[in-house]
Amino acid sequence: MTVHFSETNEDLSPFFDPIFEAQYVQHFQADKPKKQKKQLQFVMKDDADQILAAASCQQLYQMLKIEDLAVDPALQHQKLGSQLLDYIKDYASSHNLLTLILTTRSYQAKDFYLKQGFSIYGQLADVPFEGVTTYYFVYKV
């Protein structure tokens, strides 16, 4: 057999889904729950409708991954990030989510997330490039 490799933009879920479904059924002896995946955006604005802080998240089953979270640089150190994270934690709790996860880099907000009750469950040096450490955080709702 000759094999060929290529990059693709095609949807590969018809290949992956039956494989992962069979693994789930074999392990749990039950049908895999329907994939519950959705993109969520949380925004904090002022009275003039200007964005002060925002977070882009992805919910998968009972987990919420905070992909991006930022506060306007001119407004940092005014507890806006803490307020936004509290809002996200409340959302997670009221929607029966169990876990929040996120990553941050050594030049970003490691200490901030520790103060917010997140725990580091992993770190990789020189990721995504030399001289930077990426930290992996978890928060149990």
PDB file of C-alpha atoms in Angstrom:
ATOM      1  CA  MET A   1       0.000   0.000   0.000  1.00  0.00           C
ATOM      2  CA  THR A   2       1.241   3.466  -0.874  1.00  0.00           C
ATOM      3  CA  VAL A   3       0.287   6.295   1.466  1.00  0.00           C
ATOM      4  CA  HIS A   4       0.104   9.995   0.674  1.00  0.00           C
ATOM      5  CA  PHE A   5       0.190  12.942   3.045  1.00  0.00           C
ATOM      6  CA  SER A   6      -1.387  16.328   2.510  1.00  0.00           C
ATOM      7  CA  GLU A   7      -2.727  19.345   4.339  1.00  0.00           C
ATOM      8  CA  THR A   8      -6.449  19.901   4.065  1.00  0.00           C
ATOM      9  CA  ASN A   9      -9.236  22.261   5.029  1.00  0.00           C
ATOM     10  CA  GLU A  10     -11.938  19.641   4.607  1.00  0.00           C
ATOM     11  CA  ASP A  11     -14.229  18.668   7.478  1.00  0.00           C
ATOM     12  CA  LEU A  12     -12.762  15.515   8.984  1.00  0.00           C
ATOM     13  CA  SER A  13     -15.584  14.870  11.456  1.00  0.00           C
ATOM     14  CA  PRO A  14     -17.048  12.068   9.265  1.00  0.00           C
ATOM     15  CA  PHE A  15     -13.741  10.255   9.819  1.00  0.00           C
ATOM     16  CA  PHE A  16     -13.220  11.078  13.517  1.00  0.00           C
ATOM     17  CA  ASP A  17     -16.777  10.912  14.897  1.00  0.00           C
ATOM     18  CA  PRO A  18     -17.478   7.178  14.414  1.00  0.00           C
ATOM     19  CA  ILE A  19     -14.079   6.239  15.846  1.00  0.00           C
ATOM     20  CA  PHE A  20     -14.533   8.335  18.993  1.00  0.00           C
ATOM     21  CA  GLU A  21     -18.186   7.257  19.320  1.00  0.00           C
ATOM     22  CA  ALA A  22     -17.126   3.589  19.327  1.00  0.00           C
ATOM     23  CA  GLN A  23     -14.435   4.271  21.941  1.00  0.00           C
ATOM     24  CA  TYR A  24     -16.967   6.026  24.186  1.00  0.00           C
ATOM     25  CA  VAL A  25     -19.540   3.229  23.854  1.00  0.00           C
ATOM     26  CA  GLN A  26     -16.901   0.578  24.560  1.00  0.00           C
ATOM     27  CA  HIS A  27     -15.671   2.374  27.679  1.00  0.00           C
ATOM     28  CA  PHE A  28     -18.954   3.633  29.172  1.00  0.00           C
ATOM     29  CA  GLN A  29     -21.369   1.031  27.764  1.00  0.00           C
ATOM     30  CA  ALA A  30     -23.667   3.894  26.765  1.00  0.00           C
ATOM     31  CA  ASP A  31     -24.249   6.132  23.783  1.00  0.00           C
ATOM     32  CA  LYS A  32     -22.001   9.143  23.632  1.00  0.00           C
ATOM     33  CA  PRO A  33     -23.898  12.334  24.451  1.00  0.00           C
ATOM     34  CA  LYS A  34     -24.524  14.652  21.540  1.00  0.00           C
ATOM     35  CA  LYS A  35     -21.577  17.015  21.186  1.00  0.00           C
ATOM     36  CA  GLN A  36     -22.421  20.173  23.054  1.00  0.00           C
ATOM     37  CA  LYS A  37     -19.983  22.667  21.648  1.00  0.00           C
ATOM     38  CA  LYS A  38     -20.636  26.366  21.377  1.00  0.00           C
ATOM     39  CA  GLN A  39     -18.716  29.592  21.170  1.00  0.00           C
ATOM     40  CA  LEU A  40     -19.471  32.198  23.848  1.00  0.00           C
ATOM     41  CA  GLN A  41     -18.439  35.832  24.040  1.00  0.00           C
ATOM     42  CA  PHE A  42     -18.584  37.795  27.303  1.00  0.00           C
ATOM     43  CA  VAL A  43     -18.270  41.567  27.054  1.00  0.00           C
ATOM     44  CA  MET A  44     -18.089  44.332  29.659  1.00  0.00           C
ATOM     45  CA  LYS A  45     -19.052  47.758  28.289  1.00  0.00           C
ATOM     46  CA  ASP A  46     -19.457  51.242  29.698  1.00  0.00           C
ATOM     47  CA  ASP A  47     -22.459  53.567  29.297  1.00  0.00           C
ATOM     48  CA  ALA A  48     -21.055  54.794  25.961  1.00  0.00           C
ATOM     49  CA  ASP A  49     -21.064  51.190  24.666  1.00  0.00           C
ATOM     50  CA  GLN A  50     -17.253  51.031  24.658  1.00  0.00           C
ATOM     51  CA  ILE A  51     -15.715  47.632  25.368  1.00  0.00           C
ATOM     52  CA  LEU A  52     -13.792  47.656  28.643  1.00  0.00           C
ATOM     53  CA  ALA A  53     -13.003  43.940  28.845  1.00  0.00           C
ATOM     54  CA  ALA A  54     -13.958  40.821  26.938  1.00  0.00           C
ATOM     55  CA  ALA A  55     -13.556  37.072  26.906  1.00  0.00           C
ATOM     56  CA  SER A  56     -13.938  34.580  24.090  1.00  0.00           C
ATOM     57  CA  CYS A  57     -14.778  31.077  25.300  1.00  0.00           C
ATOM     58  CA  GLN A  58     -15.690  27.682  23.980  1.00  0.00           C
ATOM     59  CA  GLN A  59     -18.027  25.378  25.872  1.00  0.00           C
ATOM     60  CA  LEU A  60     -17.608  21.647  25.348  1.00  0.00           C
ATOM     61  CA  TYR A  61     -19.951  19.452  27.363  1.00  0.00           C
ATOM     62  CA  GLN A  62     -19.465  20.569  30.987  1.00  0.00           C
ATOM     63  CA  MET A  63     -16.206  22.446  30.442  1.00  0.00           C
ATOM     64  CA  LEU A  64     -15.620  26.050  29.454  1.00  0.00           C
ATOM     65  CA  LYS A  65     -12.303  26.972  27.856  1.00  0.00           C
ATOM     66  CA  ILE A  66     -11.417  30.646  28.117  1.00  0.00           C
ATOM     67  CA  GLU A  67      -9.568  31.138  24.848  1.00  0.00           C
ATOM     68  CA  ASP A  68      -8.945  34.877  25.116  1.00  0.00           C
ATOM     69  CA  LEU A  69      -9.512  37.361  27.939  1.00  0.00           C
ATOM     70  CA  ALA A  70      -8.347  40.955  27.883  1.00  0.00           C
ATOM     71  CA  VAL A  71      -8.944  44.278  29.587  1.00  0.00           C
ATOM     72  CA  ASP A  72      -8.374  47.596  27.829  1.00  0.00           C
ATOM     73  CA  PRO A  73      -4.748  48.425  28.775  1.00  0.00           C
ATOM     74  CA  ALA A  74      -5.740  51.919  29.955  1.00  0.00           C
ATOM     75  CA  LEU A  75      -8.182  50.347  32.425  1.00  0.00           C
ATOM     76  CA  GLN A  76      -6.088  47.529  33.863  1.00  0.00           C
ATOM     77  CA  HIS A  77      -5.583  47.238  37.647  1.00  0.00           C
ATOM     78  CA  GLN A  78      -9.145  48.474  38.310  1.00  0.00           C
ATOM     79  CA  LYS A  79     -10.621  45.014  39.053  1.00  0.00           C
ATOM     80  CA  LEU A  80     -12.401  44.783  35.669  1.00  0.00           C
ATOM     81  CA  GLY A  81     -10.720  41.478  34.834  1.00  0.00           C
ATOM     82  CA  SER A  82     -11.750  40.100  38.222  1.00  0.00           C
ATOM     83  CA  GLN A  83     -15.336  41.229  37.655  1.00  0.00           C
ATOM     84  CA  LEU A  84     -15.401  39.634  34.216  1.00  0.00           C
ATOM     85  CA  LEU A  85     -14.004  36.358  35.563  1.00  0.00           C
ATOM     86  CA  ASP A  86     -16.574  36.402  38.390  1.00  0.00           C
ATOM     87  CA  TYR A  87     -19.307  36.823  35.769  1.00  0.00           C
ATOM     88  CA  ILE A  88     -17.924  33.869  33.792  1.00  0.00           C
ATOM     89  CA  LYS A  89     -17.696  31.733  36.954  1.00  0.00           C
ATOM     90  CA  ASP A  90     -21.336  32.590  37.769  1.00  0.00           C
ATOM     91  CA  TYR A  91     -22.349  31.702  34.214  1.00  0.00           C
ATOM     92  CA  ALA A  92     -20.540  28.376  34.500  1.00  0.00           C
ATOM     93  CA  SER A  93     -22.186  27.583  37.820  1.00  0.00           C
ATOM     94  CA  SER A  94     -25.685  28.482  36.619  1.00  0.00           C
ATOM     95  CA  HIS A  95     -25.229  26.342  33.488  1.00  0.00           C
ATOM     96  CA  ASN A  96     -23.988  23.259  35.374  1.00  0.00           C
ATOM     97  CA  LEU A  97     -20.464  23.473  34.010  1.00  0.00           C
ATOM     98  CA  LEU A  98     -17.841  21.717  36.100  1.00  0.00           C
ATOM     99  CA  THR A  99     -14.532  23.134  34.947  1.00  0.00           C
ATOM    100  CA  LEU A 100     -12.956  26.259  33.485  1.00  0.00           C
ATOM    101  CA  ILE A 101      -9.614  25.926  31.716  1.00  0.00           C
ATOM    102  CA  LEU A 102      -7.273  28.438  30.105  1.00  0.00           C
ATOM    103  CA  THR A 103      -3.679  29.062  29.165  1.00  0.00           C
ATOM    104  CA  THR A 104      -1.531  32.114  29.674  1.00  0.00           C
ATOM    105  CA  ARG A 105       2.061  32.929  28.891  1.00  0.00           C
ATOM    106  CA  SER A 106       4.876  33.995  31.181  1.00  0.00           C
ATOM    107  CA  TYR A 107       4.633  37.608  29.990  1.00  0.00           C
ATOM    108  CA  GLN A 108       0.861  37.765  30.505  1.00  0.00           C
ATOM    109  CA  ALA A 109      -1.361  37.077  33.523  1.00  0.00           C
ATOM    110  CA  LYS A 110      -0.095  34.053  35.484  1.00  0.00           C
ATOM    111  CA  ASP A 111      -0.300  35.738  38.905  1.00  0.00           C
ATOM    112  CA  PHE A 112      -3.725  37.214  38.124  1.00  0.00           C
ATOM    113  CA  TYR A 113      -5.240  33.782  37.475  1.00  0.00           C
ATOM    114  CA  LEU A 114      -3.652  32.349  40.617  1.00  0.00           C
ATOM    115  CA  LYS A 115      -5.289  35.168  42.638  1.00  0.00           C
ATOM    116  CA  GLN A 116      -8.616  34.286  40.997  1.00  0.00           C
ATOM    117  CA  GLY A 117      -8.492  30.739  42.367  1.00  0.00           C
ATOM    118  CA  PHE A 118      -7.172  28.944  39.293  1.00  0.00           C
ATOM    119  CA  SER A 119      -4.573  26.192  39.731  1.00  0.00           C
ATOM    120  CA  ILE A 120      -1.672  25.416  37.419  1.00  0.00           C
ATOM    121  CA  TYR A 121      -1.905  21.853  36.150  1.00  0.00           C
ATOM    122  CA  GLY A 122       0.949  22.082  33.683  1.00  0.00           C
ATOM    123  CA  GLN A 123       3.557  24.312  32.141  1.00  0.00           C
ATOM    124  CA  LEU A 124       5.784  24.097  29.101  1.00  0.00           C
ATOM    125  CA  ALA A 125       8.970  26.093  28.634  1.00  0.00           C
ATOM    126  CA  ASP A 126       9.787  27.497  25.205  1.00  0.00           C
ATOM    127  CA  VAL A 127       6.163  27.220  24.053  1.00  0.00           C
ATOM    128  CA  PRO A 128       5.013  28.708  21.728  1.00  0.00           C
ATOM    129  CA  PHE A 129       8.504  30.060  21.141  1.00  0.00           C
ATOM    130  CA  GLU A 130      11.880  30.216  22.854  1.00  0.00           C
ATOM    131  CA  GLY A 131      12.011  32.233  26.061  1.00  0.00           C
ATOM    132  CA  VAL A 132       8.299  31.921  26.838  1.00  0.00           C
ATOM    133  CA  THR A 133       6.585  29.523  29.225  1.00  0.00           C
ATOM    134  CA  THR A 134       2.944  28.596  28.685  1.00  0.00           C
ATOM    135  CA  TYR A 135       0.939  27.852  31.841  1.00  0.00           C
ATOM    136  CA  TYR A 136      -2.153  25.640  31.834  1.00  0.00           C
ATOM    137  CA  PHE A 137      -4.807  26.537  34.400  1.00  0.00           C
ATOM    138  CA  VAL A 138      -7.927  24.849  35.759  1.00  0.00           C
ATOM    139  CA  TYR A 139     -10.729  26.120  37.984  1.00  0.00           C
ATOM    140  CA  LYS A 140     -13.272  23.742  39.497  1.00  0.00           C
ATOM    141  CA  VAL A 141     -16.680  25.425  39.545  1.00  0.00           C
TER     142      VAL A 141
END
